Amino acid sequence: MHIKQVIIRGFKTYKEQVSLNEDFSEGVNVIVGFNGSGKTNLFNAILFVISDHFGTLRQETRRALLHEGAGPAVLTAFVEIVFDNTDRRMPVDSDEVRVRRTIGAKKDDYSLDGKAATKNEVFNLLESCGFTKSNPYYIVQQGKVAELTLMDDRRRLELLKEISGASVYDERRAESLRLLEEVSVRRKKTDEIIEAVESRIKNLEEEQKELVEYQQWEKMRRCLEYELTDRDFRTAQERIQGLEEKKREIAEDVHKVQREAADLRSKLDDAEAEAERVSAERQRLSAEHEEAERLRATQLDELTRARLELSDEQKRSTDAAKSREDLQSEAARIREECAQVGAELENQKPDLAKQNERRSVLVQRKQVCEAQRGQLFAKQGRGSQYSSVQQRNKALKEEVASRTARRNRAAGDLRECQDSLKKAEAGIEQARKAAKTRRAEAQKLEKELSGKIYQDLAKISEQLEGWSEKRRLLMQDKEKKTREKDEAERQAAQLQQRIDSTMPRPQRNALNEVRIWVAKQEWKADVYGTLLDNIEVPATYCIAAESTAGSALFNLLVKDDSIAGQIVSLVRRGSLGSIVCTPLNQLEKKPRQYPQIAGVKPLVDIITCPEWAFPAVQQVFGRTVVCSSLELCDEVSRKYGLDAITLDGDKVSSRGTLTGGYQDPSRFIRLTFSDKMRKAKAKVDQIRPKLQSIEAEAQAAYEQLDELHSQRRTLQDERGQKRSALVAAAEAADEAEGQVSRQEEFARRGHERCTELQSQIAQYEAAMAAMEAEMKTGSLGDLTAAEEQQLRQLGEELSKLEEELGAACEGCHKLEREIKGKEQHLQGFLRKRLHELEAELRRDLQADREERLQERSKAVERLQRTEKESENALKDILRQLKETEKDLSESKEKVDQLQAEDQKIQASLSQFTGQLDELALKVNNLVKKKGEADEKIRSLTVVSADMAKYKKMSAQDLMKKLGETNKELAKYEHVNKKAIDQFTTFADQLQELQAKRSVIDESREAIEKFIQTVDAQKDETVKKTLEK
């Protein structure tokens, strides 16, 4: 025999389970490794199992042996040693023997070949093959070998005996000798007691003579007392039966009243629940009423504000319309006046041009005449200025050259002035075209603003109003559905809590934790919930089904045993409580034959469940049928070997066990609550898609509103851009018209400048011509007759020209003043005012006013509609409140009525209970009396043959005869009445002592044989050891 394998887990440095890569061989095995690799801990692990070194461990010592390190704490550890037992050194019929020791913070267990064993059993087995406390050398520690080599022969022989296990036989032989000594002592004491008992028996035989007569009278007394006691027993029995019958009748009445009380309590609970529900509904409606009133007050404030804003907007619109009409009238009047003034100017300007032209001609002629006359006067005075013609001609040439230069400059200025005049006329034409173009553009923009854009904005506003209303209605519907869903979820949660309250706490805690874990693992498709969650039972059969299933209703149904194993491991690791998992892959749908008897229904046929859950239902309910009566239950149970149950929960098992009595229906609520919870969850599941649909529609409405708002912003931006363009076009047109006026003024001044320059040129040319003519004459300072005549004519002509020029200038100046005044009035007032009026009309567009007014009107209509809905909702809430108040009053009346009935029933129950208590007291007294009589009868030993004559006697005669017998017995008071009993007792004791002496002799022989056997085994063991 040798150690073959060592398996360790959680012991000291070995956290995970480890074992040897190869089994130990039968010879010498060496374990090598670095320091700290675990060699010593492996050696200690072997000592831990087979040595007494770790025999008794305190809790702190056990903790010290557990692995300590990073990660989760190790709670248990074990070491398992596999012995090679092919030589059958161990008295076990197996080639391998596995010894395991497992420790934890609070446990220390042993096992042999996977079966639990005590420490003594393990160490006795080890001692049988040499692992004994008295032999410390089956494990040789460091330093022991050197010590063994230094021993003498005697000590070495003792060591070989210890190693071979011979000392065990010495101990057993010593123990056997001690037991043999104890047996000898007990034999001696037994012999002494036997002698004393035999002596006492001889003395008692002499005392029996007087006792015989006494026994005859005593026999008669016993017969008389037996008959009297028997009659008392039968009387008590009959009375007990009568009381029990009456008790059963009252108990039936009590059960009936209890059932009525249970039904009433159920109705009362329903009524109280209904009253509570109605009260909660009333509170909810009151809160909704307050909220509706507050909302309606807010809406009324908003409506009033909106109406005031609408009224103000209408007033502003009316005032603006009137103001616009005034502005349009004024603008029309000014346009008419501008046209009139423009027409007058158009008529007067040609006249002014003609008069200016005539005045220019007169001025030019006058200047020429003055130049000619001046030259003639200068010619007269040159005689005194110059001394010769040559000097004069020279001076005239210089003057002509100077005049020529001035004329040329004037001609250049005239050409420049004419060019500027042409440019001015072209600019006037261009400015007129620009003004016309800008004015047409402004009219086009104004038409677009009051046309298509206004219509598009109005259409989008209508669509916005429609979608806003639709979204508002959807949000109301969503809020309503959300309240319904929340209420259903609240009811489901309350029902789940009430169902959980019926579970044992460990099972409830484990189920709750497992549900959370399954949700995290996303295994809902593989974990189907409890059996209770997956079955439906008609209300009539709820008590029967729940009584049959019991806590199995909370079995967790899972897909397969792998998931079940993980769940059970989770619960065990976390110490979460207790749980029962039902892996459906381990269940099969087994057909079962049920009796076809009227009034008998299998529970599996009554229960509704999914097809996949039927094996689990069959596992729990498959052996149970529902019967219409308890008698039928008993018959079905006996004949067909099935469990049978009534609708009231009375059950007869297939083994014949009857379980019944009154069953409180309030205890069987799990299936009812589960059905209600299922309906609440179904309502939630029914509402959820509707709510999602409403949310989708609301989201679509929101997106549509967002799109419409975007379109409206785009149109408003476009309208703003067009309005800016309209203002820019109008301003550009006004600027172009001002440019026309400025260009016309510039052209008029250019014309005047050209006329002036032409007059200067003509004057220069006339003077130059006169000078040239004078240079051709040879006279110095004298005028010819023709020149004299010309001088007079020029004087006359100048006088005439002065008069004509004065009249012409007066006419021109007058006409210029009129034209200038009209132009100033036209440009400085009429056109400016017209531009202001047009700008004002552009700023205050009628389309904007109509849009604002329409928005205010729609807001008022929307608020009126909302206020009307709120008013209707408030009326509906008030109506519901009245109905709820009525229902609450009726519910309270019903509760009061049911409570009064319950009090009556409780009073009846108290009365019946009192009667039952009274009957029970009487029965108990009778039972006590019957028990005393029965005990007395048992104590009275009589012969049935002697009782025949006493049976016929009356109770009075029996009493009389008993009195006479007691008088006779009084005469034998001195007799040892226990002589016969003592004789019997001592005789029995003598037999027992003799039997005990025989056993002691047998024990002594067995011990002696055992000593011989031990000596033989010791010699054989030492011999084998020495041979090895």
Coordinates of N, CA and C in Angstrom, one line a residue, residues 127-232:
E127 N -5.3 3.2 11.4 CA -4.6 2.4 12.4 C -4.4 1.0 12.0
S128 N -5.5 0.5 11.3 CA -5.5 -0.9 10.8 C -4.3 -1.2 9.9
C129 N -3.8 -0.2 9.3 CA -2.7 -0.4 8.3 C -1.4 0.3 8.7
G130 N -1.3 0.7 10.0 CA -0.1 1.2 10.6 C 0.0 2.7 10.8
F131 N -1.0 3.5 10.5 CA -1.1 4.9 10.7 C -1.7 5.1 12.1
T132 N -0.9 5.1 13.1 CA -1.4 5.1 14.5 C -0.7 6.2 15.3
K133 N -1.4 6.7 16.3 CA -0.8 7.8 17.1 C 0.4 7.3 17.9
S134 N 0.3 6.0 18.2 CA 1.4 5.4 19.0 C 2.6 5.1 18.1
N135 N 2.5 5.2 16.9 CA 3.6 5.0 15.9 C 3.9 6.3 15.2
P136 N 4.8 7.2 15.7 CA 5.0 8.4 15.0 C 6.0 8.3 13.8
Y137 N 6.4 7.1 13.5 CA 7.4 7.0 12.4 C 6.9 6.6 11.1
Y138 N 5.6 6.6 10.9 CA 5.1 6.3 9.6 C 5.2 7.6 8.7
I139 N 5.6 8.7 9.4 CA 6.0 9.9 8.6 C 7.3 10.3 9.3
V140 N 8.4 10.3 8.5 CA 9.7 10.6 8.9 C 10.1 12.0 8.5
Q141 N 10.2 12.9 9.5 CA 10.5 14.3 9.2 C 12.0 14.5 9.2
Q142 N 12.4 15.7 8.9 CA 13.8 16.0 8.8 C 14.5 15.8 10.1
G143 N 15.7 15.1 10.0 CA 16.5 14.9 11.2 C 16.2 13.6 11.9
K144 N 15.1 12.9 11.6 CA 14.8 11.7 12.2 C 15.7 10.5 11.8
V145 N 16.2 10.5 10.5 CA 17.0 9.4 10.0 C 18.3 9.3 10.8
A146 N 18.9 10.5 11.0 CA 20.2 10.5 11.8 C 19.9 9.9 13.2
E147 N 18.8 10.3 13.8 CA 18.5 9.9 15.1 C 18.3 8.4 15.2
L148 N 17.6 7.8 14.1 CA 17.4 6.4 14.1 C 18.7 5.6 13.9
T149 N 19.6 6.1 13.2 CA 20.9 5.3 13.0 C 21.7 5.2 14.2
L150 N 21.5 6.1 15.2 CA 22.3 6.1 16.4 C 21.6 5.3 17.5
M151 N 20.5 4.7 17.3 CA 19.8 3.9 18.3 C 20.5 2.5 18.6
D152 N 20.3 2.0 19.8 CA 20.8 0.7 20.1 C 19.9 -0.4 19.6
D153 N 20.2 -1.7 19.8 CA 19.4 -2.8 19.2 C 18.0 -2.8 19.9
R154 N 18.0 -2.6 21.3 CA 16.7 -2.7 22.0 C 15.7 -1.6 21.5
R155 N 16.3 -0.4 21.4 CA 15.4 0.7 21.0 C 15.0 0.5 19.5
R156 N 16.0 -0.1 18.7 CA 15.6 -0.3 17.3 C 14.5 -1.3 17.1
L157 N 14.6 -2.4 18.0 CA 13.5 -3.4 18.0 C 12.1 -2.8 18.4
E158 N 12.2 -1.9 19.4 CA 11.0 -1.2 19.8 C 10.4 -0.3 18.6
L159 N 11.4 0.3 17.9 CA 11.0 1.1 16.8 C 10.4 0.3 15.7
L160 N 11.0 -0.9 15.4 CA 10.4 -1.8 14.4 C 9.0 -2.3 14.8
K161 N 8.8 -2.5 16.1 CA 7.5 -2.9 16.6 C 6.5 -1.7 16.4
E162 N 6.9 -0.5 16.6 CA 6.1 0.7 16.4 C 5.7 0.9 15.0
I163 N 6.8 0.7 14.2 CA 6.6 0.9 12.7 C 5.7 -0.2 12.2
S164 N 5.8 -1.5 12.6 CA 5.0 -2.5 12.1 C 3.6 -2.5 12.7
G165 N 3.3 -1.7 13.7 CA 2.0 -1.6 14.3 C 1.8 -2.5 15.4
A166 N 2.9 -3.2 15.9 CA 2.7 -4.2 17.0 C 2.3 -3.6 18.3
S167 N 2.6 -2.4 18.5 CA 2.3 -1.7 19.7 C 0.7 -1.6 19.8
V168 N 0.1 -1.5 18.7 CA -1.4 -1.5 18.7 C -1.9 -2.8 19.4
Y169 N -1.3 -3.9 19.0 CA -1.7 -5.2 19.6 C -1.4 -5.2 21.1
D170 N -0.3 -4.6 21.5 CA 0.0 -4.6 22.9 C -1.0 -3.8 23.7
E171 N -1.4 -2.7 23.1 CA -2.4 -1.9 23.7 C -3.7 -2.6 23.8
R172 N -4.1 -3.3 22.7 CA -5.3 -4.0 22.7 C -5.3 -5.2 23.8
R173 N -4.1 -5.9 23.9 CA -4.0 -7.0 24.8 C -4.1 -6.4 26.3
A174 N -3.5 -5.3 26.5 CA -3.6 -4.7 27.8 C -5.0 -4.3 28.2
E175 N -5.7 -3.7 27.1 CA -7.1 -3.3 27.3 C -7.9 -4.6 27.6
S176 N -7.6 -5.7 26.9 CA -8.4 -6.9 27.1 C -8.1 -7.5 28.5
L177 N -6.9 -7.5 29.0 CA -6.6 -7.9 30.3 C -7.4 -7.1 31.4
R178 N -7.4 -5.8 31.1 CA -8.2 -4.9 32.0 C -9.6 -5.3 32.1
L179 N -10.2 -5.5 30.8 CA -11.6 -5.9 30.8 C -11.8 -7.3 31.4
L180 N -10.8 -8.2 31.3 CA -11.0 -9.5 31.9 C -11.0 -9.4 33.4
E181 N -10.2 -8.5 34.0 CA -10.2 -8.3 35.4 C -11.6 -7.7 35.8
E182 N -12.1 -6.8 35.1 CA -13.4 -6.2 35.4 C -14.5 -7.3 35.3
V183 N -14.4 -8.2 34.4 CA -15.4 -9.3 34.3 C -15.3 -10.2 35.5
S184 N -14.1 -10.5 36.0 CA -13.9 -11.4 37.1 C -14.6 -10.7 38.4
V185 N -14.4 -9.4 38.5 CA -15.0 -8.7 39.7 C -16.5 -8.8 39.6
R186 N -17.0 -8.5 38.4 CA -18.5 -8.6 38.2 C -19.0 -10.0 38.5
R187 N -18.3 -11.0 38.1 CA -18.7 -12.4 38.4 C -18.8 -12.7 39.9
K188 N -17.8 -12.2 40.6 CA -17.8 -12.4 42.1 C -19.0 -11.7 42.7
K189 N -19.3 -10.4 42.3 CA -20.4 -9.7 42.9 C -21.7 -10.4 42.5
T190 N -21.8 -10.9 41.3 CA -23.1 -11.6 40.9 C -23.3 -12.8 41.8
D191 N -22.3 -13.6 42.1 CA -22.4 -14.8 42.9 C -22.9 -14.4 44.3
E192 N -22.4 -13.3 44.8 CA -22.8 -12.9 46.2 C -24.3 -12.5 46.2
I193 N -24.7 -11.8 45.1 CA -26.1 -11.3 45.1 C -27.1 -12.6 44.9
I194 N -26.7 -13.6 44.1 CA -27.5 -14.8 43.9 C -27.7 -15.5 45.3
E195 N -26.7 -15.6 46.1 CA -26.8 -16.3 47.4 C -27.8 -15.5 48.3
A196 N -27.7 -14.2 48.3 CA -28.7 -13.4 49.1 C -30.1 -13.6 48.6
V197 N -30.4 -13.6 47.3 CA -31.7 -13.7 46.8 C -32.3 -15.1 47.1
E198 N -31.5 -16.1 47.0 CA -32.0 -17.5 47.3 C -32.4 -17.6 48.8
S199 N -31.7 -16.9 49.7 CA -32.0 -16.9 51.1 C -33.3 -16.2 51.3
R200 N -33.6 -15.1 50.6 CA -34.8 -14.3 50.8 C -36.0 -15.1 50.3
I201 N -35.8 -15.8 49.2 CA -36.9 -16.6 48.6 C -37.4 -17.7 49.6
K202 N -36.5 -18.3 50.4 CA -36.9 -19.3 51.4 C -37.7 -18.7 52.5
N203 N -37.4 -17.5 52.9 CA -38.2 -16.8 54.0 C -39.6 -16.4 53.5
L204 N -39.7 -16.0 52.2 CA -41.0 -15.6 51.7 C -42.0 -16.8 51.5
E205 N -41.5 -18.0 51.3 CA -42.3 -19.1 51.1 C -43.1 -19.4 52.4
E206 N -42.6 -19.1 53.6 CA -43.3 -19.3 54.9 C -44.4 -18.3 55.1
E207 N -44.3 -17.1 54.5 CA -45.3 -16.0 54.7 C -46.5 -16.1 53.8
Q208 N -46.5 -17.1 52.9 CA -47.6 -17.2 51.9 C -48.8 -17.8 52.4
K209 N -48.8 -18.5 53.6 CA -50.0 -19.3 54.0 C -51.2 -18.3 54.4
E210 N -50.9 -17.3 55.3 CA -52.0 -16.4 55.6 C -52.4 -15.5 54.4
L211 N -51.4 -15.4 53.5 CA -51.7 -14.6 52.3 C -52.7 -15.2 51.4
V212 N -52.9 -16.5 51.4 CA -53.8 -17.2 50.5 C -55.2 -16.7 50.8
E213 N -55.6 -16.7 52.1 CA -57.0 -16.3 52.5 C -57.2 -14.8 52.1
Y214 N -56.2 -14.1 52.4 CA -56.2 -12.6 52.1 C -56.4 -12.4 50.6
Q215 N -55.8 -13.3 49.8 CA -55.9 -13.1 48.3 C -57.3 -13.5 47.8
Q216 N -58.0 -14.4 48.5 CA -59.3 -14.8 48.1 C -60.3 -13.6 48.3
W217 N -60.2 -12.9 49.5 CA -61.0 -11.7 49.7 C -60.6 -10.6 48.8
E218 N -59.3 -10.5 48.6 CA -58.8 -9.5 47.7 C -59.2 -9.7 46.2
K219 N -59.3 -10.9 45.8 CA -59.8 -11.3 44.5 C -61.3 -10.9 44.3
M220 N -62.1 -11.1 45.4 CA -63.5 -10.7 45.3 C -63.6 -9.2 45.3
R221 N -62.7 -8.5 46.1 CA -62.8 -7.0 46.0 C -62.4 -6.5 44.6
R222 N -61.5 -7.1 44.0 CA -61.0 -6.7 42.7 C -62.1 -6.9 41.7
C223 N -62.8 -8.0 41.8 CA -63.9 -8.3 40.9 C -65.1 -7.3 41.0
L224 N -65.4 -7.0 42.3 CA -66.4 -6.0 42.5 C -66.0 -4.6 42.0
E225 N -64.8 -4.2 42.4 CA -64.3 -2.9 41.9 C -64.2 -2.9 40.4
Y226 N -63.8 -4.0 39.8 CA -63.7 -4.1 38.3 C -65.0 -3.8 37.7
E227 N -66.1 -4.6 38.2 CA -67.4 -4.4 37.6 C -67.9 -3.0 37.8
L228 N -67.8 -2.4 39.0 CA -68.2 -1.0 39.2 C -67.5 -0.1 38.3
T229 N -66.2 -0.2 38.2 CA -65.3 0.7 37.4 C -65.6 0.5 35.9
D230 N -65.9 -0.8 35.5 CA -66.3 -1.1 34.1 C -67.6 -0.4 33.8
R231 N -68.5 -0.5 34.7 CA -69.8 0.2 34.4 C -69.6 1.7 34.4
D232 N -68.8 2.3 35.2 CA -68.4 3.7 35.1 C -67.8 4.0 33.8

